[in-house]
XYZ file of C-alpha atoms in Angstrom:
212
model
C 24.214 -32.938 -0.871
C 21.887 -30.273 0.449
C 23.264 -28.217 3.363
C 21.764 -29.017 6.742
C 19.464 -26.048 7.317
C 18.414 -26.323 10.907
C 15.852 -23.657 11.557
C 17.725 -20.630 12.902
C 16.526 -18.473 15.712
C 13.707 -16.340 14.390
C 14.757 -12.853 13.480
C 12.512 -10.036 12.420
C 12.663 -9.377 8.695
C 12.253 -5.633 8.870
C 14.009 -3.458 11.391
C 11.525 -0.879 12.523
C 8.844 -2.190 10.174
C 6.218 0.100 11.660
C 8.296 3.139 10.777
C 8.635 2.032 7.170
C 4.896 1.280 6.821
C 3.746 2.618 3.468
C 7.076 2.165 1.685
C 8.671 -0.824 3.337
C 10.734 -3.599 1.771
C 11.805 -7.277 2.105
C 9.356 -9.754 3.676
C 7.187 -12.974 3.697
C 3.946 -15.043 2.709
C 2.659 -18.791 2.753
C 3.755 -22.376 3.482
C 4.539 -25.706 1.886
C 0.836 -26.480 1.918
C 0.100 -23.303 -0.008
C 2.763 -24.342 -2.529
C 0.779 -27.475 -3.266
C -2.472 -25.607 -3.776
C -1.256 -22.327 -5.292
C -2.119 -21.852 -8.941
C 0.925 -22.478 -11.128
C 1.324 -19.744 -13.706
C 3.771 -17.904 -15.909
C 3.739 -14.090 -15.775
C 2.935 -12.260 -18.992
C 5.960 -12.057 -21.262
C 8.127 -14.705 -22.858
C 11.069 -16.269 -21.065
C 9.575 -16.250 -17.571
C 10.090 -19.406 -15.505
C 6.970 -20.961 -13.939
C 5.837 -19.373 -10.683
C 3.240 -20.102 -8.000
C 0.738 -17.324 -7.387
C 0.702 -16.536 -3.649
C -0.976 -13.135 -3.389
C 0.087 -10.599 -0.804
C -2.491 -8.675 1.158
C -3.656 -5.553 -0.730
C -2.593 -3.659 2.405
C 1.049 -4.430 1.530
C 1.287 -2.863 -1.939
C -0.179 -0.065 -4.041
C -2.367 -0.897 -7.026
C -0.983 0.769 -10.147
C -0.701 0.499 -13.915
C 2.995 0.076 -14.566
C 4.910 0.656 -16.767
C 2.377 3.227 -18.080
C 1.969 4.953 -14.725
C 5.572 4.469 -13.568
C 8.505 3.160 -15.635
C 10.073 -0.127 -14.492
C 13.830 0.462 -14.518
C 15.420 -1.747 -11.856
C 15.439 -5.102 -10.116
C 16.137 -5.033 -6.378
C 17.671 -8.157 -4.806
C 16.681 -8.973 -1.216
C 17.401 -11.707 1.321
C 14.450 -12.581 3.520
C 16.025 -13.124 6.951
C 13.091 -15.518 7.286
C 12.152 -18.901 5.889
C 10.295 -19.077 2.583
C 7.096 -20.151 4.351
C 7.247 -17.378 6.951
C 8.007 -14.829 4.255
C 4.884 -15.757 2.339
C 2.837 -15.757 5.538
C 4.043 -12.256 6.443
C 3.210 -10.936 2.982
C -0.364 -12.158 3.484
C -0.612 -10.344 6.817
C -2.222 -6.899 6.291
C -0.475 -5.582 9.386
C 2.968 -6.301 7.924
C 2.890 -3.338 5.508
C 5.518 -4.802 3.182
C 5.761 -7.263 0.304
C 7.991 -8.026 -2.672
C 6.879 -9.101 -6.135
C 8.623 -12.488 -5.965
C 10.144 -14.906 -3.428
C 12.702 -17.613 -4.326
C 12.990 -20.775 -2.218
C 16.501 -21.919 -1.309
C 16.174 -25.691 -1.588
C 14.874 -25.938 -5.151
C 14.520 -22.430 -6.594
C 10.711 -22.550 -6.452
C 9.311 -19.124 -7.324
C 6.323 -17.482 -5.673
C 4.760 -14.356 -7.141
C 3.094 -12.249 -4.478
C 2.457 -8.930 -6.214
C 1.763 -8.418 -9.909
C 4.455 -6.470 -11.706
C 2.052 -3.709 -12.686
C 1.549 -2.904 -8.987
C 3.948 -1.093 -6.660
C 5.223 -3.524 -4.037
C 6.436 -2.054 -0.746
C 9.823 -3.727 -0.693
C 12.607 -1.135 -0.913
C 11.873 1.280 1.938
C 11.965 4.149 -0.583
C 8.802 5.159 -2.469
C 10.603 6.372 -5.603
C 12.555 3.105 -5.871
C 9.419 1.092 -5.155
C 7.603 2.724 -8.066
C 10.452 2.002 -10.505
C 11.539 -1.500 -9.518
C 10.681 -5.169 -9.220
C 11.596 -6.692 -5.836
C 12.851 -10.283 -5.566
C 13.259 -11.874 -2.132
C 15.622 -14.832 -1.670
C 15.121 -17.250 1.198
C 18.037 -17.177 3.621
C 20.180 -15.229 6.029
C 22.873 -12.819 4.919
C 25.499 -14.322 7.258
C 24.964 -17.922 6.059
C 25.904 -18.452 2.390
C 24.701 -22.079 2.406
C 21.213 -20.716 1.751
C 22.394 -19.351 -1.612
C 22.118 -22.618 -3.513
C 22.703 -23.283 -7.206
C 18.948 -23.667 -7.688
C 18.238 -20.334 -5.997
C 20.794 -18.459 -8.107
C 19.735 -20.103 -11.361
C 15.985 -19.659 -11.013
C 16.320 -16.116 -9.728
C 18.631 -15.274 -12.639
C 16.095 -16.687 -15.132
C 13.427 -14.490 -13.569
C 15.611 -11.369 -13.535
C 16.650 -11.954 -17.168
C 12.990 -12.212 -18.216
C 12.103 -9.030 -16.306
C 15.025 -7.141 -17.852
C 14.148 -8.340 -21.351
C 10.485 -7.447 -20.917
C 11.123 -3.881 -19.737
C 14.428 -3.298 -21.604
C 16.375 -2.950 -18.354
C 20.177 -3.086 -18.808
C 21.672 -6.177 -17.173
C 24.279 -4.395 -15.085
C 24.934 -3.405 -11.487
C 23.392 0.027 -11.966
C 20.023 -1.548 -12.725
C 20.187 -4.857 -10.821
C 20.929 -3.717 -7.293
C 20.886 -4.905 -3.708
C 18.512 -3.614 -1.070
C 21.531 -2.149 0.695
C 22.028 0.200 -2.269
C 18.605 1.821 -2.005
C 18.981 5.376 -0.640
C 17.679 5.820 2.882
C 17.439 2.126 3.719
C 18.854 0.619 6.914
C 19.085 -2.878 5.395
C 22.315 -4.646 4.439
C 20.976 -7.449 2.231
C 21.878 -9.336 0.157
C 25.119 -9.103 2.131
C 28.767 -9.911 1.528
C 28.184 -13.560 0.595
C 25.896 -12.825 -2.349
C 27.952 -13.605 -5.488
C 27.171 -10.689 -7.782
C 29.601 -11.728 -10.518
C 28.064 -15.181 -10.719
C 24.531 -13.803 -10.582
C 24.999 -11.318 -13.423
C 26.683 -13.990 -15.534
C 23.683 -16.288 -14.997
C 21.308 -13.449 -15.895
C 23.184 -12.837 -19.144
C 23.340 -16.547 -19.974
C 19.596 -16.921 -19.376
C 18.909 -14.224 -21.963
C 21.315 -15.862 -24.444
C 19.547 -19.207 -24.083
C 16.160 -17.594 -24.676
C 17.424 -15.813 -27.806
C 18.818 -18.978 -29.407
């Protein structure tokens, strides 16, 4: 049975978002209606789960040519502190000055891609980490583990496994990190209820299944 997710009081995704501007982190983009109309696609590279293309405003990322211009060496795990729909809407807002590459919906693990991997998304609040990482937002609140559903963990792990395999990123806690671990950030996500042991196991299992 799905947990009863009554809409919580709205909280701001980024603390001091204006101060983070050109190197922000976390954040948001479209709605259920956009889900129905967004173009379904699979990112380049084998093993990727299907995603819906929901582009962020160009004002919320830096166009680049990764991994040629910058190496891709990490995956950064975020929690939105917003609903999936509000997260996508915020990523489309040019005044927001933040976006992640992907957003995972809690109820069913639906994946939205908002920034192409070759571009530098403003998700980590640290320019160096932004240039070298892929940011994945997960719908929910850090103090409510009911948002971290089986579907969310499983689909996110499939995505992270595909990213790691594509860029030869080790599947360990030095290379798959939480936003809280980014130097200089004031964020605490994914928080104490994020099950890292389970997540890394799912990432490893997803790569095993692909290799079989």
